[in-house]
CSV table of C-alpha atoms in Angstrom, one decimal:
chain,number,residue,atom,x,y,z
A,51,UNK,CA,67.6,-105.7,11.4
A,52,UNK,CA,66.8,-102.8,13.1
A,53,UNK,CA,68.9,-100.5,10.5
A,54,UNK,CA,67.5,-102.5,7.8
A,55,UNK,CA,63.8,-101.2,8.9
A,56,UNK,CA,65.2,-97.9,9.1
A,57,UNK,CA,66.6,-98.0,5.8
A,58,UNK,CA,63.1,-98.9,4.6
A,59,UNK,CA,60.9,-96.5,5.9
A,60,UNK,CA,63.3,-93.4,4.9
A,61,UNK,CA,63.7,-94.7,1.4
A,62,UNK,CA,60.0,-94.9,1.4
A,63,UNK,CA,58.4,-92.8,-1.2
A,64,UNK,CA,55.3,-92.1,1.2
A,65,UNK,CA,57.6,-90.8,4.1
A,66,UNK,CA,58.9,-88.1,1.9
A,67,UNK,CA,55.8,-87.4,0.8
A,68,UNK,CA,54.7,-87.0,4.4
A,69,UNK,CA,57.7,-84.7,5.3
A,70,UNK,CA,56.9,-82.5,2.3
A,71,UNK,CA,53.0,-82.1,2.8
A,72,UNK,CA,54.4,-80.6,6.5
A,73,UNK,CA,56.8,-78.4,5.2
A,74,UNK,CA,53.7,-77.5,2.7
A,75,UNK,CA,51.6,-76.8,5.8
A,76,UNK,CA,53.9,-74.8,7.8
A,77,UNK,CA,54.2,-72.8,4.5
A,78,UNK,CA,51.2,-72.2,4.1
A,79,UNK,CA,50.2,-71.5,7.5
A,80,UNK,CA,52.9,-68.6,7.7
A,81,UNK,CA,52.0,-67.5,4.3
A,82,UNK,CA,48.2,-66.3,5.6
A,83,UNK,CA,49.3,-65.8,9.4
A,84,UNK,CA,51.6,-63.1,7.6
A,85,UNK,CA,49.3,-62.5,5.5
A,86,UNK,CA,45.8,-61.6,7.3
A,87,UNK,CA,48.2,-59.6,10.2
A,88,UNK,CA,49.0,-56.9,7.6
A,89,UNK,CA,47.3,-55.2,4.2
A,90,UNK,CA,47.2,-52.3,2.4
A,91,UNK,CA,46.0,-49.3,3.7
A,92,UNK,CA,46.5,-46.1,2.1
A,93,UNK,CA,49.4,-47.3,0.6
A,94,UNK,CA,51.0,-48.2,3.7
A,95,UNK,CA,51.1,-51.4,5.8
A,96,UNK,CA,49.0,-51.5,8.2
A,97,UNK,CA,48.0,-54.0,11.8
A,98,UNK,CA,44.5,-55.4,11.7
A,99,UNK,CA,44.0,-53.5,14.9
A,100,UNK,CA,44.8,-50.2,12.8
A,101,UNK,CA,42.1,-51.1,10.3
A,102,UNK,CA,39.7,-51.7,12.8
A,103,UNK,CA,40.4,-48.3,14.3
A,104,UNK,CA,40.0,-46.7,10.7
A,105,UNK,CA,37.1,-48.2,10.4
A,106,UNK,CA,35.7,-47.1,13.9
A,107,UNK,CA,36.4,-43.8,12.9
A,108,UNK,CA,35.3,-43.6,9.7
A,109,UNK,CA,31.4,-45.1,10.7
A,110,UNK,CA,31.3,-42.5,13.6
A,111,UNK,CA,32.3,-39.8,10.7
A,112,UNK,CA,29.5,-41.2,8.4
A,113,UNK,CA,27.3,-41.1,11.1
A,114,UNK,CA,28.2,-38.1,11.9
A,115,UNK,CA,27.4,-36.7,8.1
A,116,UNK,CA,24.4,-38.8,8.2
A,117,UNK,CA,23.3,-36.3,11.2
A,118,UNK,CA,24.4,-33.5,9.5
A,119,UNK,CA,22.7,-33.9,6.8
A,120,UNK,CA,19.4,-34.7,8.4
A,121,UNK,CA,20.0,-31.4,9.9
A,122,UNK,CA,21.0,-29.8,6.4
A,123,UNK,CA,17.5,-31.2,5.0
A,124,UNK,CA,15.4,-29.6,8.0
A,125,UNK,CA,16.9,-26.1,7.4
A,126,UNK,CA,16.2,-26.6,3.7
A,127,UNK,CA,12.5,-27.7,4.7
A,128,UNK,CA,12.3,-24.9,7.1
A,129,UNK,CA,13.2,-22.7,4.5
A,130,UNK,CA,10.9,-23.9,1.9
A,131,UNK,CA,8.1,-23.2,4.7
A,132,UNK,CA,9.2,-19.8,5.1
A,133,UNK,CA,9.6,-19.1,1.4
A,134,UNK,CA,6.1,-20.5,1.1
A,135,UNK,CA,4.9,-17.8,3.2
A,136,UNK,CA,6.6,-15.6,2.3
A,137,UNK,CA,4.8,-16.3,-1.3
A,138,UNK,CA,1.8,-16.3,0.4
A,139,UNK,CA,2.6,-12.6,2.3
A,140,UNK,CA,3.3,-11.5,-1.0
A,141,UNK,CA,0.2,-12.5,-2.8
A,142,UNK,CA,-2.2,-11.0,-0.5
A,143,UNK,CA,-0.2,-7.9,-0.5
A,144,UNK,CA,-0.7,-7.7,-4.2
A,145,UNK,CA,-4.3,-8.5,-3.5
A,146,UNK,CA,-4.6,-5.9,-1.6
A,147,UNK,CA,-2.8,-3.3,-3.9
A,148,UNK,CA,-5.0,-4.9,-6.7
A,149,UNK,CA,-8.1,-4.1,-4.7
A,150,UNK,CA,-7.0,-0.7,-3.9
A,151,UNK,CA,-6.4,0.9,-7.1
A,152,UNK,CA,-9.6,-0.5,-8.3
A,153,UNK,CA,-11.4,1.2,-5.4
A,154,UNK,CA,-9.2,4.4,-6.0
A,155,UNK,CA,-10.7,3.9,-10.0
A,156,UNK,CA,-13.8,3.5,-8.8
A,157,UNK,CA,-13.7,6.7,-6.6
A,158,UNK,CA,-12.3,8.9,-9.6
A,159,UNK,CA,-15.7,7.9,-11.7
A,160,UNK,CA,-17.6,8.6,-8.4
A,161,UNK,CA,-16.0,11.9,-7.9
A,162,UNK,CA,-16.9,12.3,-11.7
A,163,UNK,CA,-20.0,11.5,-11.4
A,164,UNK,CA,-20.4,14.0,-8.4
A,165,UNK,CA,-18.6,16.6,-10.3
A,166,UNK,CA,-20.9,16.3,-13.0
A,167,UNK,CA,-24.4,15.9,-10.7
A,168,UNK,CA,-23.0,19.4,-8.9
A,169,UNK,CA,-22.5,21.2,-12.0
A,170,UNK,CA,-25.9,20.1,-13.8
A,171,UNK,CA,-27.1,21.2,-10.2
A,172,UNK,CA,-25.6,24.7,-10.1
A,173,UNK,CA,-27.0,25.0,-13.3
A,174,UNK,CA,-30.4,24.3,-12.6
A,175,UNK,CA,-30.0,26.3,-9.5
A,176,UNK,CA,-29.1,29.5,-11.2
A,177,UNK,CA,-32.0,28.8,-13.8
A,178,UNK,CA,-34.3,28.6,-10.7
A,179,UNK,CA,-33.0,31.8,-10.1
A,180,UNK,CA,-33.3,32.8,-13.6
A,181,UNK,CA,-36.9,31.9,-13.5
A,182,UNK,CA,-38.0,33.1,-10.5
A,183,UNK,CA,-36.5,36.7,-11.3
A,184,UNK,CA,-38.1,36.5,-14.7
A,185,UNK,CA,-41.6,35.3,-13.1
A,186,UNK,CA,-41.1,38.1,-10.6
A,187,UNK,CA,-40.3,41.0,-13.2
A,188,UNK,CA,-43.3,39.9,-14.8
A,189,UNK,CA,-45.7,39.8,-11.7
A,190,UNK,CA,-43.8,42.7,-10.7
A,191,UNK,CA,-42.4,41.3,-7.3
A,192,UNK,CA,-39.0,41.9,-6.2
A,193,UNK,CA,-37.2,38.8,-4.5
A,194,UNK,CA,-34.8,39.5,-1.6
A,195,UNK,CA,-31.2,37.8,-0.9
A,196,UNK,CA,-30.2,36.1,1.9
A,197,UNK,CA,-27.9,38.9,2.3
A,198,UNK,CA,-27.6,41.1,5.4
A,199,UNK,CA,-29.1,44.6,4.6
A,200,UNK,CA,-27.1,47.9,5.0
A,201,UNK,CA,-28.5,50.7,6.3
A,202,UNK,CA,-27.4,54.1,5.7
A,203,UNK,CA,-27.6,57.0,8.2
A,204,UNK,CA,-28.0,61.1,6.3
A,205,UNK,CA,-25.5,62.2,4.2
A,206,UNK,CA,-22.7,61.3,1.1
A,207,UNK,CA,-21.6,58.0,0.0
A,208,UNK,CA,-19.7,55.7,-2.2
A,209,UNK,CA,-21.0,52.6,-4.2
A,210,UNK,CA,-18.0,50.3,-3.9
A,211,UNK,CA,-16.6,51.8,-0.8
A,212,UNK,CA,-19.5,52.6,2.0
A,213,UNK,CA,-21.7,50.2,-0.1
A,214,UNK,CA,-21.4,47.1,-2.2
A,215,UNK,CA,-22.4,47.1,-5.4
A,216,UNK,CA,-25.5,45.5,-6.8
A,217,UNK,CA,-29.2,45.8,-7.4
A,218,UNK,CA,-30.9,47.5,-4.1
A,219,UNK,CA,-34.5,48.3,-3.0
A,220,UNK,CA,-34.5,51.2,-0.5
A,221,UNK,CA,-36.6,52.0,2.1
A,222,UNK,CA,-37.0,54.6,4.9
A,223,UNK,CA,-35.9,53.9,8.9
A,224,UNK,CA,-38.7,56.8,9.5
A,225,UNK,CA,-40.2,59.8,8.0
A,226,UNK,CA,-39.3,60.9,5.2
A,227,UNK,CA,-36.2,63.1,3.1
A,228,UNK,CA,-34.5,63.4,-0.2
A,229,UNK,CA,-32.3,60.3,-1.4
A,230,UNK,CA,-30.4,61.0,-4.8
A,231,UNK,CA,-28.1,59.4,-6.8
A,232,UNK,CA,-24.9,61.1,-8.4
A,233,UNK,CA,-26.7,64.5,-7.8
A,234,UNK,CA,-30.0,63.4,-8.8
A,235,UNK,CA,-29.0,62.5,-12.5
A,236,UNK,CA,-29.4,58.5,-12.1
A,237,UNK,CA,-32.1,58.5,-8.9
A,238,UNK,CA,-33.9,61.9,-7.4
A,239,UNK,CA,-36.6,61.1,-5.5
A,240,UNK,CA,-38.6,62.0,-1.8
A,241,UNK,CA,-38.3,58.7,0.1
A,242,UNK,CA,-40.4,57.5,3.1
A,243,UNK,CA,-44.2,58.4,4.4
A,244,UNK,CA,-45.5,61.0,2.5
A,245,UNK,CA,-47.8,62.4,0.1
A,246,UNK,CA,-45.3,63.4,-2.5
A,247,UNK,CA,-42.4,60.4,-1.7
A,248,UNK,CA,-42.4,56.6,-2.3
A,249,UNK,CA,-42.4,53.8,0.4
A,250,UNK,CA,-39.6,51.8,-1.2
A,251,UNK,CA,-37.2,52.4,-4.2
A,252,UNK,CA,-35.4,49.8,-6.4
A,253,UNK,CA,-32.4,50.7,-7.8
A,254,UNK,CA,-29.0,49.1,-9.5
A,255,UNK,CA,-25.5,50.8,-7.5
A,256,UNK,CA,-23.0,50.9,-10.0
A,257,UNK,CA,-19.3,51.3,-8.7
A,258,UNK,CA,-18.4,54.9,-8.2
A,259,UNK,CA,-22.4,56.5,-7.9
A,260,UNK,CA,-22.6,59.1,-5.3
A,261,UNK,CA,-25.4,58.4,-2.8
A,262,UNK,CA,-27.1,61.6,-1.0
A,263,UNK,CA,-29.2,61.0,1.9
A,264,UNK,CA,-31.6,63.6,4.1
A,265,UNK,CA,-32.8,60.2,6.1
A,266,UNK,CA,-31.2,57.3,7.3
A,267,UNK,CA,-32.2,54.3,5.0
A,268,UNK,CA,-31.7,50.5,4.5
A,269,UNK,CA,-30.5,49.1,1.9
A,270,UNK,CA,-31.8,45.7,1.1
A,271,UNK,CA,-30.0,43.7,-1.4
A,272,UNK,CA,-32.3,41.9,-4.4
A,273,UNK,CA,-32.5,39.7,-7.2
């Protein structure tokens, strides 16, 4: 009876159907067991632990680029700053150069200007001088120079040498004596306090006359 049961349940369909969904399980059960403890990495078979690692690793390296270039992009920001200055540096130097070239133009037409005020100057100066000599021809005054007179003791000398040239009035230290001028041909005269001689004498000294003195004189340069 017991056999015949037996008999029954083993030729039942559903028993083997049973049996083969466990042998399916199993199957399947090794299949992704096998399955999730290795894959593909780099080509090679790898543990999950391994991957795990790699990962590790490769987070701390990103992190670590991630850091790096943080630090990449302050240098390039410090940079920018310092070329930004540098710019500015640059720009007021040429500011500066600008402004002084056109205060070294303005100079030139200032020293121009000067040039040209000093020469209309002289100019007028000397006709001054012109004038005055003119007005004192005609009034018959003679006009002294600033220059220091020379005075002359008795005897011979040279116009050019012992005595500038130029235009001279003579007088008399004291008394009174001959004074001539390349042996009387150019000036012959008694100078000094007397009946017969003059007070003062105006005369031109060319280079090379020959001066005779009996007195010691002074020679006072004039217009």
């Amino acid at each position: 009876m017991e056999n015949d049961s037996s008999r029954k349940i083993l030729g039942s369909v559903w028993f083997w159907i049973a049996v083969a969904g466990v042998v399916m399980l199993c199957g399947v059960f090794y299949f992704i067991g096998s399955y999730t403890a290795k894959v593909d990495l780099h080509g090679k078979k790898a543990s999950l632990d391994e991957l795990v690692k790699e990962i590790e690793e490769r987070e701390v390296l990103l992190g670590e680029l991630k850091n790096k270039t943080e630090s990449q992009t302050k240098e390039v920001a410090d940079i920018q700053e310092e070329l930004q200055e540098m710019e500015k540096e640059k720009n007021d130097a040429l500011q500066i150069i600008e402004n002084k070239s056109r205060a070294e133009e303005e100079m030139k037409e200032l020293q121009k200007q000067v040039e040209k005020i000093s020469k209309e100057l002289r100019d007028l100066t000397e006709e001054i001088k012109t004038k005055k000599a003119e007005l004192a021809a005609a009034e018959g005054k003679i006009i002294e120079k600033k220059q220091e007179p020379k005075i002359l003791s008795a005897g011979f000398f040279t116009v050019g040498k012992d005595l500038p040239v130029g235009r001279y009035k003579v007088v008399a230290q004291s008394g009174f004596g001959n004074f001539f001028v390349n042996s009387g041909s150019k000036v012959n005269i008694i100078l000094g306090d007397s009946e017969i001689g003059v007070i003062e004498y105006v005369f031109y000294a060319d280079e090379g006359d020959e001066i005779e003195l009996t007195l010691a004189a002074k020679f006072i340069p004039v217009e």
